[in-house]
PDB file of N, CA and C in Angstrom:
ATOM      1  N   UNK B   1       0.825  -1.180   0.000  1.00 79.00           N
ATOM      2  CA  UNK B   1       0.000   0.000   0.000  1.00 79.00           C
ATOM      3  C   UNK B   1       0.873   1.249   0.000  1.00 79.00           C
ATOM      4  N   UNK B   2       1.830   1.194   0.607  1.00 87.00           N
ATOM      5  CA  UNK B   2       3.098   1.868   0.901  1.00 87.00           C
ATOM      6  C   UNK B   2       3.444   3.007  -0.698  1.00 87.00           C
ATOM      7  N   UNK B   3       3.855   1.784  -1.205  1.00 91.00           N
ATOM      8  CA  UNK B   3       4.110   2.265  -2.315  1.00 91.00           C
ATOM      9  C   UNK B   3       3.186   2.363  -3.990  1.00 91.00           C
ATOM     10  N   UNK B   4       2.085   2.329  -3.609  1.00 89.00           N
ATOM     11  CA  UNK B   4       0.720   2.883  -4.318  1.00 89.00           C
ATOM     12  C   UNK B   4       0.905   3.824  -3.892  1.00 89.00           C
ATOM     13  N   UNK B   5       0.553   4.666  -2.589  1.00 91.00           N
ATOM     14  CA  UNK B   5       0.466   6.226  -2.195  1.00 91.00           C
ATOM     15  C   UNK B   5       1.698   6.647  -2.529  1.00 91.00           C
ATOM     16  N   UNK B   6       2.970   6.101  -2.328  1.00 95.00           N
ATOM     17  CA  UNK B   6       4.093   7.001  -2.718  1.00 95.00           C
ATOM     18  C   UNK B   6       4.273   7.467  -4.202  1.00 95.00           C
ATOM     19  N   UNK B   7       3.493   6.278  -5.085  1.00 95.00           N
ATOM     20  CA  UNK B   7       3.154   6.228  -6.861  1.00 95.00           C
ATOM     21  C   UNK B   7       2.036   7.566  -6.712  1.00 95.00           C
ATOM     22  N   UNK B   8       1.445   8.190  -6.008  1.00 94.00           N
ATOM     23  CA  UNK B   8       0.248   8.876  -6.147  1.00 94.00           C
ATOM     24  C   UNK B   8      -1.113   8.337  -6.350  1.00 94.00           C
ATOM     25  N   UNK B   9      -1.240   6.943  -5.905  1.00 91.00           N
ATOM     26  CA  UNK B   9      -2.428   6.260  -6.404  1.00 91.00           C
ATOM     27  C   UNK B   9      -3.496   6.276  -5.197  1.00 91.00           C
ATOM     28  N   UNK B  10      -4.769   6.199  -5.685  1.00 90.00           N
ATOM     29  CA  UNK B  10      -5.779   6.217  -4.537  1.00 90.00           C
ATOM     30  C   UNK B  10      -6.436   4.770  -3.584  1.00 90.00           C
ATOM     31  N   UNK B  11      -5.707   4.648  -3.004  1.00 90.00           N
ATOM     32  CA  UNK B  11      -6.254   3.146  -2.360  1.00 90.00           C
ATOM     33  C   UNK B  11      -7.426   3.190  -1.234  1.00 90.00           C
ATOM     34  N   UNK B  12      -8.125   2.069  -1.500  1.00 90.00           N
ATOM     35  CA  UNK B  12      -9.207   1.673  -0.664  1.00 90.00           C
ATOM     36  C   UNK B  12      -9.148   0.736  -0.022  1.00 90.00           C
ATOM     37  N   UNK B  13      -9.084   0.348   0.846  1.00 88.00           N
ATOM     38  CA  UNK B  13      -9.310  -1.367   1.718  1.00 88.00           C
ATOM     39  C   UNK B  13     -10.663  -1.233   2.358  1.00 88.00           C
ATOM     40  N   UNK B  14     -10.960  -2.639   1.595  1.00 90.00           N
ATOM     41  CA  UNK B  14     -12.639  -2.629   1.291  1.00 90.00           C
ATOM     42  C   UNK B  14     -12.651  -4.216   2.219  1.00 90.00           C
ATOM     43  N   UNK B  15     -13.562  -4.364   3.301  1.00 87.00           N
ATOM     44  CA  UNK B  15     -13.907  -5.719   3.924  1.00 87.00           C
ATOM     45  C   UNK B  15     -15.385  -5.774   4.033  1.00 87.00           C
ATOM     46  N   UNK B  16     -15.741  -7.180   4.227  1.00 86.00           N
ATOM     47  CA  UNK B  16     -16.769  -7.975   4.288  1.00 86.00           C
ATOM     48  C   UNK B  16     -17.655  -7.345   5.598  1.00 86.00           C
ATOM     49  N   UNK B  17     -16.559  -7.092   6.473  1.00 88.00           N
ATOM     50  CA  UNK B  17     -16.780  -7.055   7.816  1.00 88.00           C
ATOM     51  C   UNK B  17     -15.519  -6.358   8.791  1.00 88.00           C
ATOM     52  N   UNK B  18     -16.170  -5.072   9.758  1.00 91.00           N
ATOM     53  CA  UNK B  18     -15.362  -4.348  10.705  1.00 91.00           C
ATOM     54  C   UNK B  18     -14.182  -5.289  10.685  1.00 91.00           C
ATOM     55  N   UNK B  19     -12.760  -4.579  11.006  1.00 88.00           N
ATOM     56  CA  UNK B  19     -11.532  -5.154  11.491  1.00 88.00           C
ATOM     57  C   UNK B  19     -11.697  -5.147  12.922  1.00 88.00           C
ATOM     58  N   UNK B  20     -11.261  -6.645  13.126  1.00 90.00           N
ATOM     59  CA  UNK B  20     -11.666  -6.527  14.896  1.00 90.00           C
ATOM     60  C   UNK B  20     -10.627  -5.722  15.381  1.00 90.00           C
ATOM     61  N   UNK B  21     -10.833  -5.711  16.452  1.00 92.00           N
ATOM     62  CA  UNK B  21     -10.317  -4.509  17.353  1.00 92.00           C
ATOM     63  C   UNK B  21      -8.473  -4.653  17.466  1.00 92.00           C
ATOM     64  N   UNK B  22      -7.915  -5.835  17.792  1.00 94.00           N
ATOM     65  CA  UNK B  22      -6.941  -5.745  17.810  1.00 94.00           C
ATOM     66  C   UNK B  22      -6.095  -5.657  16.044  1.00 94.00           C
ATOM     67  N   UNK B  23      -6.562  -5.812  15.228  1.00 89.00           N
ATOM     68  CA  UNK B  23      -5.949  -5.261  14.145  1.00 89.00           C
ATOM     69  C   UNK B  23      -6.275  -3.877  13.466  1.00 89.00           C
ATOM     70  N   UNK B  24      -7.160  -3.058  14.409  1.00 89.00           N
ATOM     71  CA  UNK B  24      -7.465  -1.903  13.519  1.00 89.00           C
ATOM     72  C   UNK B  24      -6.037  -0.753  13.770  1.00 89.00           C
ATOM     73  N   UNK B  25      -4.726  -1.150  14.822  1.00 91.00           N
ATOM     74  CA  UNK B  25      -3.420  -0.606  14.161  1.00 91.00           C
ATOM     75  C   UNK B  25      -3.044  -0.915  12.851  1.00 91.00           C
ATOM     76  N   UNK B  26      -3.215  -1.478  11.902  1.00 87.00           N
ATOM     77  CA  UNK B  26      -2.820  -1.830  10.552  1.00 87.00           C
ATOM     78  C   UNK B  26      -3.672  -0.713   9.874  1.00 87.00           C
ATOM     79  N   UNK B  27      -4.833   0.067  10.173  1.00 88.00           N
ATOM     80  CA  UNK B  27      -5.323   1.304   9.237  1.00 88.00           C
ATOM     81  C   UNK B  27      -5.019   2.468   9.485  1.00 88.00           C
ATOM     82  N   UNK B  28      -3.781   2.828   9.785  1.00 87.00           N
ATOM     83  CA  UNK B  28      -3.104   3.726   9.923  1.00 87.00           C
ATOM     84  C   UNK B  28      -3.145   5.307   9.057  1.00 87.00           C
ATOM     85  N   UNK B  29      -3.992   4.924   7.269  1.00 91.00           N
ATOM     86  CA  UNK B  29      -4.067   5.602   7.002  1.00 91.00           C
ATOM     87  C   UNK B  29      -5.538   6.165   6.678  1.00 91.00           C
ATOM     88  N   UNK B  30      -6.180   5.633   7.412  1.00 89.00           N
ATOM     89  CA  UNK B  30      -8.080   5.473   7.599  1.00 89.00           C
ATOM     90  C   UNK B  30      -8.325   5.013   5.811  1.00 89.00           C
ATOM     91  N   UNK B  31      -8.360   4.303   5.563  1.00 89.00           N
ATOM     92  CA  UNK B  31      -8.556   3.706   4.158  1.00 89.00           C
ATOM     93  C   UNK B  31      -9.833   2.338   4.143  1.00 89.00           C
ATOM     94  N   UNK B  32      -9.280   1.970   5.586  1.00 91.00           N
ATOM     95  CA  UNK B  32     -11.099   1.180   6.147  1.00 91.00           C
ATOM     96  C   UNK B  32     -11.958   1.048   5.405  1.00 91.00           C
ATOM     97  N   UNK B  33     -12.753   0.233   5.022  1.00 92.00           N
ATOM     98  CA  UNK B  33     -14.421   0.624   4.560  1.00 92.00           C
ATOM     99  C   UNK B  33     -15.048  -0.583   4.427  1.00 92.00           C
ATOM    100  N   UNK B  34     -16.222  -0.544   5.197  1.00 93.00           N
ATOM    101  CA  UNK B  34     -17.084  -1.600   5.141  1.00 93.00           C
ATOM    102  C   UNK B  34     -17.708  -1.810   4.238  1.00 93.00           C
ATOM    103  N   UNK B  35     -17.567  -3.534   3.285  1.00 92.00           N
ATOM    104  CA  UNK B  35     -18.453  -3.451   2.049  1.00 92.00           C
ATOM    105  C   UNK B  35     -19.351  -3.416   1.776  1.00 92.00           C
ATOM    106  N   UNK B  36     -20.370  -2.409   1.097  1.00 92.00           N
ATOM    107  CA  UNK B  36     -22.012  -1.900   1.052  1.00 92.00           C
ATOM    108  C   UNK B  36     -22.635  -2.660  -0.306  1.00 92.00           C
ATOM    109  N   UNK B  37     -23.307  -3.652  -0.164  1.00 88.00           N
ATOM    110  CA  UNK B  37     -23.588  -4.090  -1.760  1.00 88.00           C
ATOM    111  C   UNK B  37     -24.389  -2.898  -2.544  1.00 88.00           C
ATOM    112  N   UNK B  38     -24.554  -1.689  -2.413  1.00 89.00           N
ATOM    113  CA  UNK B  38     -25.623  -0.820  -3.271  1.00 89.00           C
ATOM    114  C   UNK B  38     -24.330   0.535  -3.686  1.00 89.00           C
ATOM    115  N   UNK B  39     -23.291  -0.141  -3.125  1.00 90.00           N
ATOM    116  CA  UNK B  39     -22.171   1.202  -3.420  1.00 90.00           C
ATOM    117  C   UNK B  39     -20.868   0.685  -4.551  1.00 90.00           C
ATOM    118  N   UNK B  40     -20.640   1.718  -5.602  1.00 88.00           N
ATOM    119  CA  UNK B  40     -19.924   1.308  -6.327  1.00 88.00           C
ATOM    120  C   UNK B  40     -18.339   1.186  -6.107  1.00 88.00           C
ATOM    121  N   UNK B  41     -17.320   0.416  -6.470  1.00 87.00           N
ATOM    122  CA  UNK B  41     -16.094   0.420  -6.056  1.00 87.00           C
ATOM    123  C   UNK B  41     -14.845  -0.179  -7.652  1.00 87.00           C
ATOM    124  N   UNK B  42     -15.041   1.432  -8.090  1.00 88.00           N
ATOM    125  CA  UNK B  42     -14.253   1.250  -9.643  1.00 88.00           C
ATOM    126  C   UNK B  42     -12.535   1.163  -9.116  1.00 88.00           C
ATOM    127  N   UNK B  43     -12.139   0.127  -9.791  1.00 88.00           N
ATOM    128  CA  UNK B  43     -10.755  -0.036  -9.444  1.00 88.00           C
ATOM    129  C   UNK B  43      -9.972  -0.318 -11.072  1.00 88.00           C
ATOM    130  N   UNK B  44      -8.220  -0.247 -10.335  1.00 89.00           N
ATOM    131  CA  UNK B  44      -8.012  -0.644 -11.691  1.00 89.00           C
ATOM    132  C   UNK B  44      -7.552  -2.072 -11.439  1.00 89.00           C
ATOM    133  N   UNK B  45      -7.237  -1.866  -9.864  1.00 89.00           N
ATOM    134  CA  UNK B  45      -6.436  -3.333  -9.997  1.00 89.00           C
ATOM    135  C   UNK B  45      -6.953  -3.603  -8.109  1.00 89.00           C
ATOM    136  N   UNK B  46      -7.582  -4.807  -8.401  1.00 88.00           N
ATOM    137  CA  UNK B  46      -7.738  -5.455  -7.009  1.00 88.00           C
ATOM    138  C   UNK B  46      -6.593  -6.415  -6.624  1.00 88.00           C
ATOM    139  N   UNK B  47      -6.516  -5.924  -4.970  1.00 89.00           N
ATOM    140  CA  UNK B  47      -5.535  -7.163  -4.572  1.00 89.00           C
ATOM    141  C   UNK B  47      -6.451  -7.617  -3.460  1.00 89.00           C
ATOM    142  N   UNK B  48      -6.617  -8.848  -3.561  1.00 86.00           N
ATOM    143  CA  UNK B  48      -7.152  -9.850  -2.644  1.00 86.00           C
ATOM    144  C   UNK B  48      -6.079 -11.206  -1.930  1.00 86.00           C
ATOM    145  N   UNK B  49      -6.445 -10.708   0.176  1.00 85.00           N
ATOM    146  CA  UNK B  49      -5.644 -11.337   0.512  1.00 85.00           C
ATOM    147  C   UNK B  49      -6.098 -12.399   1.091  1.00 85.00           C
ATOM    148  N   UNK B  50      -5.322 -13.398   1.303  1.00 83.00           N
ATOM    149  CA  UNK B  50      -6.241 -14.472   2.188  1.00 83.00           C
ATOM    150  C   UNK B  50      -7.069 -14.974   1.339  1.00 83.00           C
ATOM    151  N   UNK B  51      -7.122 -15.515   0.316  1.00 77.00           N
ATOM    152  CA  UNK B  51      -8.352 -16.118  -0.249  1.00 77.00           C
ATOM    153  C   UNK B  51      -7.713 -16.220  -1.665  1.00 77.00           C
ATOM    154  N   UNK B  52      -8.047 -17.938  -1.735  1.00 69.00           N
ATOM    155  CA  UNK B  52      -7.439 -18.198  -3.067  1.00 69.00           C
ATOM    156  C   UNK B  52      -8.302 -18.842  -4.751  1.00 69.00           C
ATOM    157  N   UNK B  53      -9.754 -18.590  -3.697  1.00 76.00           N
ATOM    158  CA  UNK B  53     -10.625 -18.529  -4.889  1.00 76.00           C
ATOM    159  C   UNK B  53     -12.140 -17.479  -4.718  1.00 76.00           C
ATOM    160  N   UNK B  54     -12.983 -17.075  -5.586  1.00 78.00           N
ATOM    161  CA  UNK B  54     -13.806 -16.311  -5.340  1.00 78.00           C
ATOM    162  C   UNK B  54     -14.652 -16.909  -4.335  1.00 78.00           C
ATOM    163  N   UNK B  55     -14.938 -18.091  -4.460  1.00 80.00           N
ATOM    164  CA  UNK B  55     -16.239 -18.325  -2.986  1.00 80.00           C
ATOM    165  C   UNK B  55     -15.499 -17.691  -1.825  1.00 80.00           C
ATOM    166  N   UNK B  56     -14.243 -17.721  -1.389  1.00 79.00           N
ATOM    167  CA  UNK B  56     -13.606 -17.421   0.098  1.00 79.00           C
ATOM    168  C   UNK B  56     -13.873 -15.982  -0.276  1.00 79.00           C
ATOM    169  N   UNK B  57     -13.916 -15.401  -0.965  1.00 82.00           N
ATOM    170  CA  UNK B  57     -14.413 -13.837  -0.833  1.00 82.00           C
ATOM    171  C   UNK B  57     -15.466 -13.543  -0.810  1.00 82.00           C
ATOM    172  N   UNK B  58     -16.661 -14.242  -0.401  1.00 83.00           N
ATOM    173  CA  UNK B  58     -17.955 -14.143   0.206  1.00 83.00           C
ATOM    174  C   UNK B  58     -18.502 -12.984  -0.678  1.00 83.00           C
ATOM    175  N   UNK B  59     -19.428 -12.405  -0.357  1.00 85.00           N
ATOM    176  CA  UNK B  59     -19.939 -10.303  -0.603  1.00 85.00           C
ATOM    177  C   UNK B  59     -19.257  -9.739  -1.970  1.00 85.00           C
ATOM    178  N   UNK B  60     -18.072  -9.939  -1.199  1.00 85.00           N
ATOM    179  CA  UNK B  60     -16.534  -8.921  -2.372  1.00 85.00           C
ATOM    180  C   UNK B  60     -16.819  -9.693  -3.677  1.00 85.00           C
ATOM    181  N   UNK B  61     -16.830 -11.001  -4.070  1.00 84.00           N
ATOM    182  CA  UNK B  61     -16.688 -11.077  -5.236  1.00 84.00           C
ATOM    183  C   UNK B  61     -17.353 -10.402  -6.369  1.00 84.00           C
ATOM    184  N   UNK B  62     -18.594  -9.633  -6.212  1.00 85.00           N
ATOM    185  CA  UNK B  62     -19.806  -9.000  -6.488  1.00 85.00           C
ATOM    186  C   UNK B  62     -18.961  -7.668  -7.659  1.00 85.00           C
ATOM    187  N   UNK B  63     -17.882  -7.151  -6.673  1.00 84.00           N
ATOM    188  CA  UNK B  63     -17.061  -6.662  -6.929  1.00 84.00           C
ATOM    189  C   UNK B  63     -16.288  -6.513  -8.199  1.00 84.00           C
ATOM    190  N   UNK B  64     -15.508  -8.036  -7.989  1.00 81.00           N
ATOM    191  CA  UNK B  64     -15.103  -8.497  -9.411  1.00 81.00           C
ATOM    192  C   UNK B  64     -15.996  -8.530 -11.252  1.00 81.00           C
ATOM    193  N   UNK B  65     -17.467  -8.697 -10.159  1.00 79.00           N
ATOM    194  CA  UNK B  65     -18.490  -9.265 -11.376  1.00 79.00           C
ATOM    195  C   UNK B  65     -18.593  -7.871 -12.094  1.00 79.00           C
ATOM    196  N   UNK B  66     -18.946  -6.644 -11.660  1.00 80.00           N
ATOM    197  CA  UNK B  66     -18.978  -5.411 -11.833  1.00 80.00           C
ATOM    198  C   UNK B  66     -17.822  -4.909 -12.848  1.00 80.00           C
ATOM    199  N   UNK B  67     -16.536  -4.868 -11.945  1.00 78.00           N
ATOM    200  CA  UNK B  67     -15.958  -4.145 -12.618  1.00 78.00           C
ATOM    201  C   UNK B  67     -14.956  -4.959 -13.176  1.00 78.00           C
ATOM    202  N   UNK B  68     -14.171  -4.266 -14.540  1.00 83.00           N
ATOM    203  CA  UNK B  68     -13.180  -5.079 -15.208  1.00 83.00           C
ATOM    204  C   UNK B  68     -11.850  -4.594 -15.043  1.00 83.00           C
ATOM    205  N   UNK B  69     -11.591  -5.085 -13.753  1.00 87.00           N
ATOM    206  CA  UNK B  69      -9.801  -4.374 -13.178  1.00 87.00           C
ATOM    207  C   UNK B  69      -9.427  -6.005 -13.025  1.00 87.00           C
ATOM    208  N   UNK B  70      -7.826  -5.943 -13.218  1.00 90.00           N
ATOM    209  CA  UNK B  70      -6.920  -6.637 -12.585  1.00 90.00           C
ATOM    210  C   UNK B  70      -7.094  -6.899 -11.310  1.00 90.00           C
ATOM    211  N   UNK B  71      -6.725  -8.308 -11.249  1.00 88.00           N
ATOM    212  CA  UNK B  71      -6.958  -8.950 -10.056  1.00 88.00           C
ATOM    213  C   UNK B  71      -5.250  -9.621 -10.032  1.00 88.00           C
ATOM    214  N   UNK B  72      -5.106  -9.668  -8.284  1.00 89.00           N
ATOM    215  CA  UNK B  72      -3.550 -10.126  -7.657  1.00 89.00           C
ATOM    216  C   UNK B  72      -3.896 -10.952  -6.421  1.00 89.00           C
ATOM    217  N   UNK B  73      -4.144 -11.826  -6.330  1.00 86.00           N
ATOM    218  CA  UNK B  73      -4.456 -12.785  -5.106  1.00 86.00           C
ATOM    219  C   UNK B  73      -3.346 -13.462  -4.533  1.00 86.00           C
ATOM    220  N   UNK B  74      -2.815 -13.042  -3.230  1.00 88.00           N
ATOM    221  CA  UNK B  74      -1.994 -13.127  -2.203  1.00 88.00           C
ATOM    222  C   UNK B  74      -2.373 -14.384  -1.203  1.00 88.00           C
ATOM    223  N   UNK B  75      -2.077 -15.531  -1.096  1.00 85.00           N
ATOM    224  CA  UNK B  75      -2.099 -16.316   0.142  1.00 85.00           C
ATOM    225  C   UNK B  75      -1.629 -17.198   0.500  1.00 85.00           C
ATOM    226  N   UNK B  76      -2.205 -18.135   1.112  1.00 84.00           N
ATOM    227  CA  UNK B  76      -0.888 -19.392   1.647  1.00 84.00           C
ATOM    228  C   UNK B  76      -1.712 -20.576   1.406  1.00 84.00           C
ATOM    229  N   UNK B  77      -3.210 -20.909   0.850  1.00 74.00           N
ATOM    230  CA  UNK B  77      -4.000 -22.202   0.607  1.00 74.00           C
ATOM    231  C   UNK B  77      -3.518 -22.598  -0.649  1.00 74.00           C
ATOM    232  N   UNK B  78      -3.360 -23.743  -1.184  1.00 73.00           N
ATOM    233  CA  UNK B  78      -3.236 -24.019  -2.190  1.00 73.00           C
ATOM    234  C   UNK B  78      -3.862 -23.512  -2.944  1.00 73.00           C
ATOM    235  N   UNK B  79      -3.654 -23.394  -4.289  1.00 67.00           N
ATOM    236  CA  UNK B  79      -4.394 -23.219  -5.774  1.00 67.00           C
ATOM    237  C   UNK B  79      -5.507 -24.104  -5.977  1.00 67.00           C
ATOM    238  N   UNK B  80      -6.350 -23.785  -5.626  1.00 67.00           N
ATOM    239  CA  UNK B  80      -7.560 -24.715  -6.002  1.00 67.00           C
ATOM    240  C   UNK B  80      -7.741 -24.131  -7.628  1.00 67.00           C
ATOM    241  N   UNK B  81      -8.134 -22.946  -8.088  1.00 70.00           N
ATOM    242  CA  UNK B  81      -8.597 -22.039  -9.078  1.00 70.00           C
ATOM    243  C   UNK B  81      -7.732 -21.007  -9.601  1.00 70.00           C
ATOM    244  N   UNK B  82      -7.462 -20.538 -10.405  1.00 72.00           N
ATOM    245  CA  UNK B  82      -6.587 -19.738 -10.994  1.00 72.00           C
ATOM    246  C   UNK B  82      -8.102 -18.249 -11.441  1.00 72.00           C
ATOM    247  N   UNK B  83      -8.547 -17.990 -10.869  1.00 77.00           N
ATOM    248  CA  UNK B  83      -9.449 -16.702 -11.285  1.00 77.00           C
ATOM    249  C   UNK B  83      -8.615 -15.413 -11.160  1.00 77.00           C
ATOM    250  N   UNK B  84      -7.783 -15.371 -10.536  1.00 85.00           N
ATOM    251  CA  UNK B  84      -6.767 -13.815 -10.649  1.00 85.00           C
ATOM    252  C   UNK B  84      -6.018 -13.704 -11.635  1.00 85.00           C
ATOM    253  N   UNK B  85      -5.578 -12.537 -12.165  1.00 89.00           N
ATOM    254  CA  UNK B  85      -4.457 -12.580 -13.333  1.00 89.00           C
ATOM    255  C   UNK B  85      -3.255 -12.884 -12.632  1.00 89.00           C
ATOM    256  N   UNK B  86      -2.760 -12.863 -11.684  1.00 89.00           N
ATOM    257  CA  UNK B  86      -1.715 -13.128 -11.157  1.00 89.00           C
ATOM    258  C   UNK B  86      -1.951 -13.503  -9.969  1.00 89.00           C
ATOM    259  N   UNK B  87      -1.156 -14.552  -9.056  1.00 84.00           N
ATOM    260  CA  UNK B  87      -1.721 -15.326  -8.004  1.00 84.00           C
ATOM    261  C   UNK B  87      -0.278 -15.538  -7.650  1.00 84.00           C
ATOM    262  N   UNK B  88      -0.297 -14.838  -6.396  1.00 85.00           N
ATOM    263  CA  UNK B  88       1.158 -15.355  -5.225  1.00 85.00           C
ATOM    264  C   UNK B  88       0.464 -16.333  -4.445  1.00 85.00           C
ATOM    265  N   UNK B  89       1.090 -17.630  -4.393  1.00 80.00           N
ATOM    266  CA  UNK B  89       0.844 -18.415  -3.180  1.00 80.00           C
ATOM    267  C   UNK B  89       1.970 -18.913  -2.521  1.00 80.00           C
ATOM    268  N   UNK B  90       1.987 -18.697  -1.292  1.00 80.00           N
ATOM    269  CA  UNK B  90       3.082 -18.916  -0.553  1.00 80.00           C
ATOM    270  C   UNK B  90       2.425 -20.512   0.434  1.00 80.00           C
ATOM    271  N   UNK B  91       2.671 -21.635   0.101  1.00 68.00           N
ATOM    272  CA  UNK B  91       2.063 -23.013   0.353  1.00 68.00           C
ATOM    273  C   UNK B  91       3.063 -23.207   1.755  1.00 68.00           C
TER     274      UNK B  91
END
């Protein structure tokens, strides 16, 4: 995220659901936002963490269906599905 804002880019971190309490030090730059299914969220490029296929993104995938940005999926479950354009898995 670091270096999106240092690029000048506008980032959002978009969840399913509030960050519980002991991780809301990680929103340091209030970028937070709870996901609203009636609100739009144009991107160019999604990164999705923790989740290595669209069902584990519950709500959010809705997201994907909408808009036509790049997708980067970050996690540690195996590859069940290849739906991201690019997919780090750390097994």
């Amino acid at each position: 995220m670091e270096l999106l804002l240092f690029l000048g880019k506008e980032v959002v971190f978009v969840s399913p659901s509030m960050i519980p309490e002991k991780f809301q030090f990680l929103d340091f730059h209030n970028f937070f936002q709870v996901y609203e299914e009636n609100k739009d969220y144009p991107c160019d490029i999604f990164f999705l963490l923790d989740a290595h296929s669209k069902e584990r993104m519950g709500k959010l995938s809705s997201v994907l269906d909408k808009q036509n940005c790049k997708t980067i999926a970050v996690d540690h479950h195996p590859l069940t599905e290849t739906f991201a354009d690019v997919n780090v898995i750390d097994d």
